[in-house]
Amino acid sequence: MKFIKRLFIFTLICMILGVTTIFGFYYHVKPELPDVATLRDVELQTPMQVFSQDGKLISQFGEKRRIPVTYDEIPQHLIEALIATEDSRFYEHPGIDPIGITRAAIVVAMSGSAKQGASTITQQLARNFFLSNEKKIMRKIKEIFIAIHIEQLLTKQEILELYVNKIFLGYRSYGFGAAAQTYFGKNLQDLSLSQIATLAGMPKAPSTMNPIYSLERATNRRNIVLLRMLDEKYITQEEYDQARAEEIESRFHGAEIELSAPYVAELARSWMVSRYGEDAYTSGMRIYTTVDSKLQEAANTATIDNLLAYDERHGYRGAETVLWKAGQTALSPEEITSTLRRVPTYGQITPAVVTSIDGKTATVQVKNEGEQVIEWSGMSWARKFLTDDRQGPEPKQANDILAVGEQIWVRSVQTPASDDNLEALPTWRLSQVPNANAAFVAMNPENGAVKSLVGGFNFVHNKFNRATQSVRQVGSSIKPFIYSAAIDQGMTLATLINDAPINQWDKSQGTAWRPKNSPPTYVGPTRLRIGLAQSKNLMAVRVLREVGLDETREYLTRFGFNINDLPRSETIALGAGSLTPVKMAQGYSVFANGGYYVEPFYISRVETPFGDLEYQANPSIICRDDCPEQSTATTTAENEFAEQDVVVDENAPHYAPQVISEQTAFLVREMMYSNIWGGGNWRDGTGWNGTGWRAQPLKRRDIGGKTGTTNDSKDAWYNGYGPGIVATAWVGFDDHNRKLGRTKPNKNLDNNQISGAEAGAKTAQPAWVDFMKVALQDTPAQPKALPPEIVRVRIDRETGLLTNKFDSSSMFEYFLQGTEPKEFVAERISDNIYSSSESEELF
């Protein structure tokens, strides 16, 4: 009895000491314990996502991938798998499992180190939110106390919900919702029992037990989870056998990007970080851009296809590298696969290795596509590139172009349907990464919303955004703005300007300035409409002189152009000024919308992860009737036309200033209409084309535009409008000194090919045309609407004066009321011909 009594006293003392120790530890660490009440309002870090205006995912940013789910969205099998594997007494214990702690303590006592954690789900939650993963006794004590506090604050369901959404599961995936997408490309609710068990087994070692890193370890761990579920009677033997027999098929699934617009995504990312700071990356905010998915896809296709067409007609530059030569041991298919895996893919341009050549065909092993065949039609374009101006002879067979062992570039293209093949079929075509580059912008001229934007050939290849950052000489694209100034000073579409050579001595340079037309032909007195439509350089210089150089530069700031980007030189009439493609689209929007200045913007709205509106764009409003007082003209880009961010109250309505009259905008549009459709009548010999005639296949009479080509064809542009849209296309080299060159026809190809000197109409306009085919296909043709005070009178084609004739020598022309000619052609005197102030005779 004495022994029992002493044992009881000893036990009681140990219990008192134990409780005292626990309380001692508690009060010791209490100041360091976090406030678990914050779990009530925890905001899980989720990536920032960027969408098109119509809700297609463009990109997401953030180190942590997380797709939060509510408790009701968690599959029951996942809850059961976690409880069976991680914490079988989860619903009974108060946050800690005494049996597990005892087991862990014995291990510590026997080994001298904390090799076994015995953490409950609640303890793991405490560690994930508030502590580190270091295996120390003090960290374990804190974890226990925090877990007890959590159990007092939250229900078991709330604890499970936080756990499922918080835990790290490898490959930057946090939470089971993100892990389901990462490893299986599915929503959490769509996973099979086998897949759920695979994920449930990963918390123990997420970096090494995931099925991408080690399929064997992941499979073994899955089987353990399934066995625990069977032991706990959560699943039947049949379910166990079926799930265990299922083969795990897993690969890395990135964000399910639905629309390729990486340059737009980067603009959105930069805007968000500047507005919300670095926290934007983990805010879970959803940024809706102004981009329309249909128009963005059209811009992607038109821009890249046009750039590749330019690149191909200048010749083939050869293989990227040679993996083995004739007489050397060839790489095996497995070695080729391994090699290609390390080579990036640039959009539709994919690396491949030539494995055999037979006559006019070549067999290649394509990255991720296996063995494919390139037919002659897919490589006959490949004359040897010599210089930007010269190409080698046409190849006659495949070995004139390729050699076995070369690593090349290919792309898949659709072969048009034929009588034999009713459906378009994919075929492989030899390709190359282009040396030149391109940009494309389309915007709504009514409010400035950018509907599509392409900043270059490929964002992975080069992240420089040429649409917004590349300041390039604009060539003849500037002429509509100069002609607009002339109309505002009283010229008309029928005003005659001398199309004749200029020979002017420049004292400062010690040389004569002799600008030329392109081509260098001159026709004498020519109407203003024709001068712009046919891009007559000498006429543009004379128009500039009549308006005045300083007056013209000041006038151009109405369109948002910075005066410092416009040289104080008459070369401005030939396009010596430098602007970005976005600025050009912005300027042309003024003509398209009737004279109002609107600024481009990219962000439509921003929503919180819960769908609440965080930001709403407030673009300028074009008010045409009963408008409040608004600016009408001549402030400069440095003040009136500064960036949109200067608006103090971003929610207050603000009105687009009218910078040119509706009548001037209409008359300039008329000249740009003629750039595409020309004028006259071909049957009676008076017909003529503008430089943009390649857009005529669109068969629309409500479009117009202007070509642009700089000296030596270093930059090629096309800017134009259609109903509700303005678009700008640019092609050039990033090296400002490199010319776009010229080509000769390829005898291997049909007659429908571009050749000769590269220029805006040949090099940039095809992208504009292909885009407009898509952009306007559902838009009915718009009838021409005449603004007030615009009159239409019959004039003589040659002189621009009134005529009573109704034959081919006459035509109708538009005038601002009061500026129409007052004299008839029979009464013409020489003073009625608008000539330059120089003392020179007209042709």
PDB file of N, CA and C in Angstrom, residues 311-341:
ATOM      1  N   ASP A 311       9.266  38.367 -95.002  1.00  0.00           N
ATOM      2  CA  ASP A 311      10.531  37.709 -94.721  1.00  0.00           C
ATOM      3  C   ASP A 311      10.833  36.628 -95.757  1.00  0.00           C
ATOM      4  N   GLU A 312       9.825  35.861 -96.146  1.00  0.00           N
ATOM      5  CA  GLU A 312      10.040  34.765 -97.085  1.00  0.00           C
ATOM      6  C   GLU A 312      10.390  35.264 -98.484  1.00  0.00           C
ATOM      7  N   ARG A 313       9.763  36.361 -98.925  1.00  0.00           N
ATOM      8  CA  ARG A 313      10.051  36.809-100.293  1.00  0.00           C
ATOM      9  C   ARG A 313      11.460  37.382-100.429  1.00  0.00           C
ATOM     10  N   HIS A 314      12.104  37.658 -99.290  1.00  0.00           N
ATOM     11  CA  HIS A 314      13.484  38.142 -99.342  1.00  0.00           C
ATOM     12  C   HIS A 314      14.498  37.010 -99.263  1.00  0.00           C
ATOM     13  N   GLY A 315      14.039  35.781 -99.124  1.00  0.00           N
ATOM     14  CA  GLY A 315      14.945  34.649 -99.210  1.00  0.00           C
ATOM     15  C   GLY A 315      15.182  33.923 -97.894  1.00  0.00           C
ATOM     16  N   TYR A 316      15.773  32.739 -98.017  1.00  0.00           N
ATOM     17  CA  TYR A 316      16.004  31.848 -96.873  1.00  0.00           C
ATOM     18  C   TYR A 316      17.425  32.042 -96.366  1.00  0.00           C
ATOM     19  N   ARG A 317      17.560  32.261 -95.071  1.00  0.00           N
ATOM     20  CA  ARG A 317      18.865  32.544 -94.476  1.00  0.00           C
ATOM     21  C   ARG A 317      19.576  31.293 -93.973  1.00  0.00           C
ATOM     22  N   GLY A 318      18.991  30.139 -94.173  1.00  0.00           N
ATOM     23  CA  GLY A 318      19.657  28.900 -93.818  1.00  0.00           C
ATOM     24  C   GLY A 318      19.254  28.362 -92.458  1.00  0.00           C
ATOM     25  N   ALA A 319      19.849  27.232 -92.104  1.00  0.00           N
ATOM     26  CA  ALA A 319      19.512  26.527 -90.866  1.00  0.00           C
ATOM     27  C   ALA A 319      19.932  27.337 -89.647  1.00  0.00           C
ATOM     28  N   GLU A 320      19.227  27.097 -88.544  1.00  0.00           N
ATOM     29  CA  GLU A 320      19.573  27.733 -87.276  1.00  0.00           C
ATOM     30  C   GLU A 320      20.903  27.192 -86.766  1.00  0.00           C
ATOM     31  N   THR A 321      21.081  25.893 -86.860  1.00  0.00           N
ATOM     32  CA  THR A 321      22.337  25.251 -86.480  1.00  0.00           C
ATOM     33  C   THR A 321      22.399  23.885 -87.166  1.00  0.00           C
ATOM     34  N   VAL A 322      23.563  23.279 -87.163  1.00  0.00           N
ATOM     35  CA  VAL A 322      23.748  21.948 -87.755  1.00  0.00           C
ATOM     36  C   VAL A 322      24.105  20.979 -86.632  1.00  0.00           C
ATOM     37  N   LEU A 323      23.266  19.954 -86.458  1.00  0.00           N
ATOM     38  CA  LEU A 323      23.477  18.989 -85.369  1.00  0.00           C
ATOM     39  C   LEU A 323      24.439  17.883 -85.792  1.00  0.00           C
ATOM     40  N   TRP A 324      24.416  17.486 -87.041  1.00  0.00           N
ATOM     41  CA  TRP A 324      25.407  16.548 -87.583  1.00  0.00           C
ATOM     42  C   TRP A 324      25.509  16.751 -89.093  1.00  0.00           C
ATOM     43  N   LYS A 325      26.644  16.455 -89.633  1.00  0.00           N
ATOM     44  CA  LYS A 325      26.889  16.608 -91.061  1.00  0.00           C
ATOM     45  C   LYS A 325      26.951  15.243 -91.742  1.00  0.00           C
ATOM     46  N   ALA A 326      26.946  15.290 -93.070  1.00  0.00           N
ATOM     47  CA  ALA A 326      27.038  14.045 -93.850  1.00  0.00           C
ATOM     48  C   ALA A 326      28.299  13.290 -93.444  1.00  0.00           C
ATOM     49  N   GLY A 327      28.156  11.978 -93.227  1.00  0.00           N
ATOM     50  CA  GLY A 327      29.283  11.152 -92.812  1.00  0.00           C
ATOM     51  C   GLY A 327      29.414  11.013 -91.316  1.00  0.00           C
ATOM     52  N   GLN A 328      28.730  11.880 -90.553  1.00  0.00           N
ATOM     53  CA  GLN A 328      28.755  11.784 -89.090  1.00  0.00           C
ATOM     54  C   GLN A 328      27.566  10.960 -88.605  1.00  0.00           C
ATOM     55  N   THR A 329      27.688  10.430 -87.391  1.00  0.00           N
ATOM     56  CA  THR A 329      26.605   9.626 -86.816  1.00  0.00           C
ATOM     57  C   THR A 329      25.393  10.518 -86.519  1.00  0.00           C
ATOM     58  N   ALA A 330      24.261  10.103 -87.035  1.00  0.00           N
ATOM     59  CA  ALA A 330      23.042  10.885 -86.830  1.00  0.00           C
ATOM     60  C   ALA A 330      22.532  10.717 -85.397  1.00  0.00           C
ATOM     61  N   LEU A 331      21.850  11.743 -84.902  1.00  0.00           N
ATOM     62  CA  LEU A 331      21.215  11.635 -83.594  1.00  0.00           C
ATOM     63  C   LEU A 331      20.022  10.700 -83.675  1.00  0.00           C
ATOM     64  N   SER A 332      19.754  10.000 -82.598  1.00  0.00           N
ATOM     65  CA  SER A 332      18.577   9.138 -82.530  1.00  0.00           C
ATOM     66  C   SER A 332      17.326  10.005 -82.353  1.00  0.00           C
ATOM     67  N   PRO A 333      16.150   9.454 -82.632  1.00  0.00           N
ATOM     68  CA  PRO A 333      14.913  10.228 -82.395  1.00  0.00           C
ATOM     69  C   PRO A 333      14.802  10.727 -80.963  1.00  0.00           C
ATOM     70  N   GLU A 334      15.260   9.910 -80.009  1.00  0.00           N
ATOM     71  CA  GLU A 334      15.198  10.332 -78.608  1.00  0.00           C
ATOM     72  C   GLU A 334      16.140  11.502 -78.358  1.00  0.00           C
ATOM     73  N   GLU A 335      17.328  11.457 -78.958  1.00  0.00           N
ATOM     74  CA  GLU A 335      18.283  12.558 -78.790  1.00  0.00           C
ATOM     75  C   GLU A 335      17.778  13.824 -79.460  1.00  0.00           C
ATOM     76  N   ILE A 336      17.132  13.678 -80.620  1.00  0.00           N
ATOM     77  CA  ILE A 336      16.548  14.845 -81.285  1.00  0.00           C
ATOM     78  C   ILE A 336      15.450  15.450 -80.423  1.00  0.00           C
ATOM     79  N   THR A 337      14.600  14.593 -79.853  1.00  0.00           N
ATOM     80  CA  THR A 337      13.527  15.073 -78.979  1.00  0.00           C
ATOM     81  C   THR A 337      14.103  15.857 -77.818  1.00  0.00           C
ATOM     82  N   SER A 338      15.167  15.329 -77.208  1.00  0.00           N
ATOM     83  CA  SER A 338      15.797  16.004 -76.078  1.00  0.00           C
ATOM     84  C   SER A 338      16.387  17.346 -76.505  1.00  0.00           C
ATOM     85  N   THR A 339      16.977  17.385 -77.683  1.00  0.00           N
ATOM     86  CA  THR A 339      17.570  18.633 -78.190  1.00  0.00           C
ATOM     87  C   THR A 339      16.499  19.670 -78.460  1.00  0.00           C
ATOM     88  N   LEU A 340      15.422  19.253 -79.128  1.00  0.00           N
ATOM     89  CA  LEU A 340      14.361  20.189 -79.471  1.00  0.00           C
ATOM     90  C   LEU A 340      13.641  20.715 -78.238  1.00  0.00           C
ATOM     91  N   ARG A 341      13.614  19.918 -77.176  1.00  0.00           N
ATOM     92  CA  ARG A 341      12.941  20.350 -75.956  1.00  0.00           C
ATOM     93  C   ARG A 341      13.598  21.606 -75.385  1.00  0.00           C
TER      94      ARG A 341
END
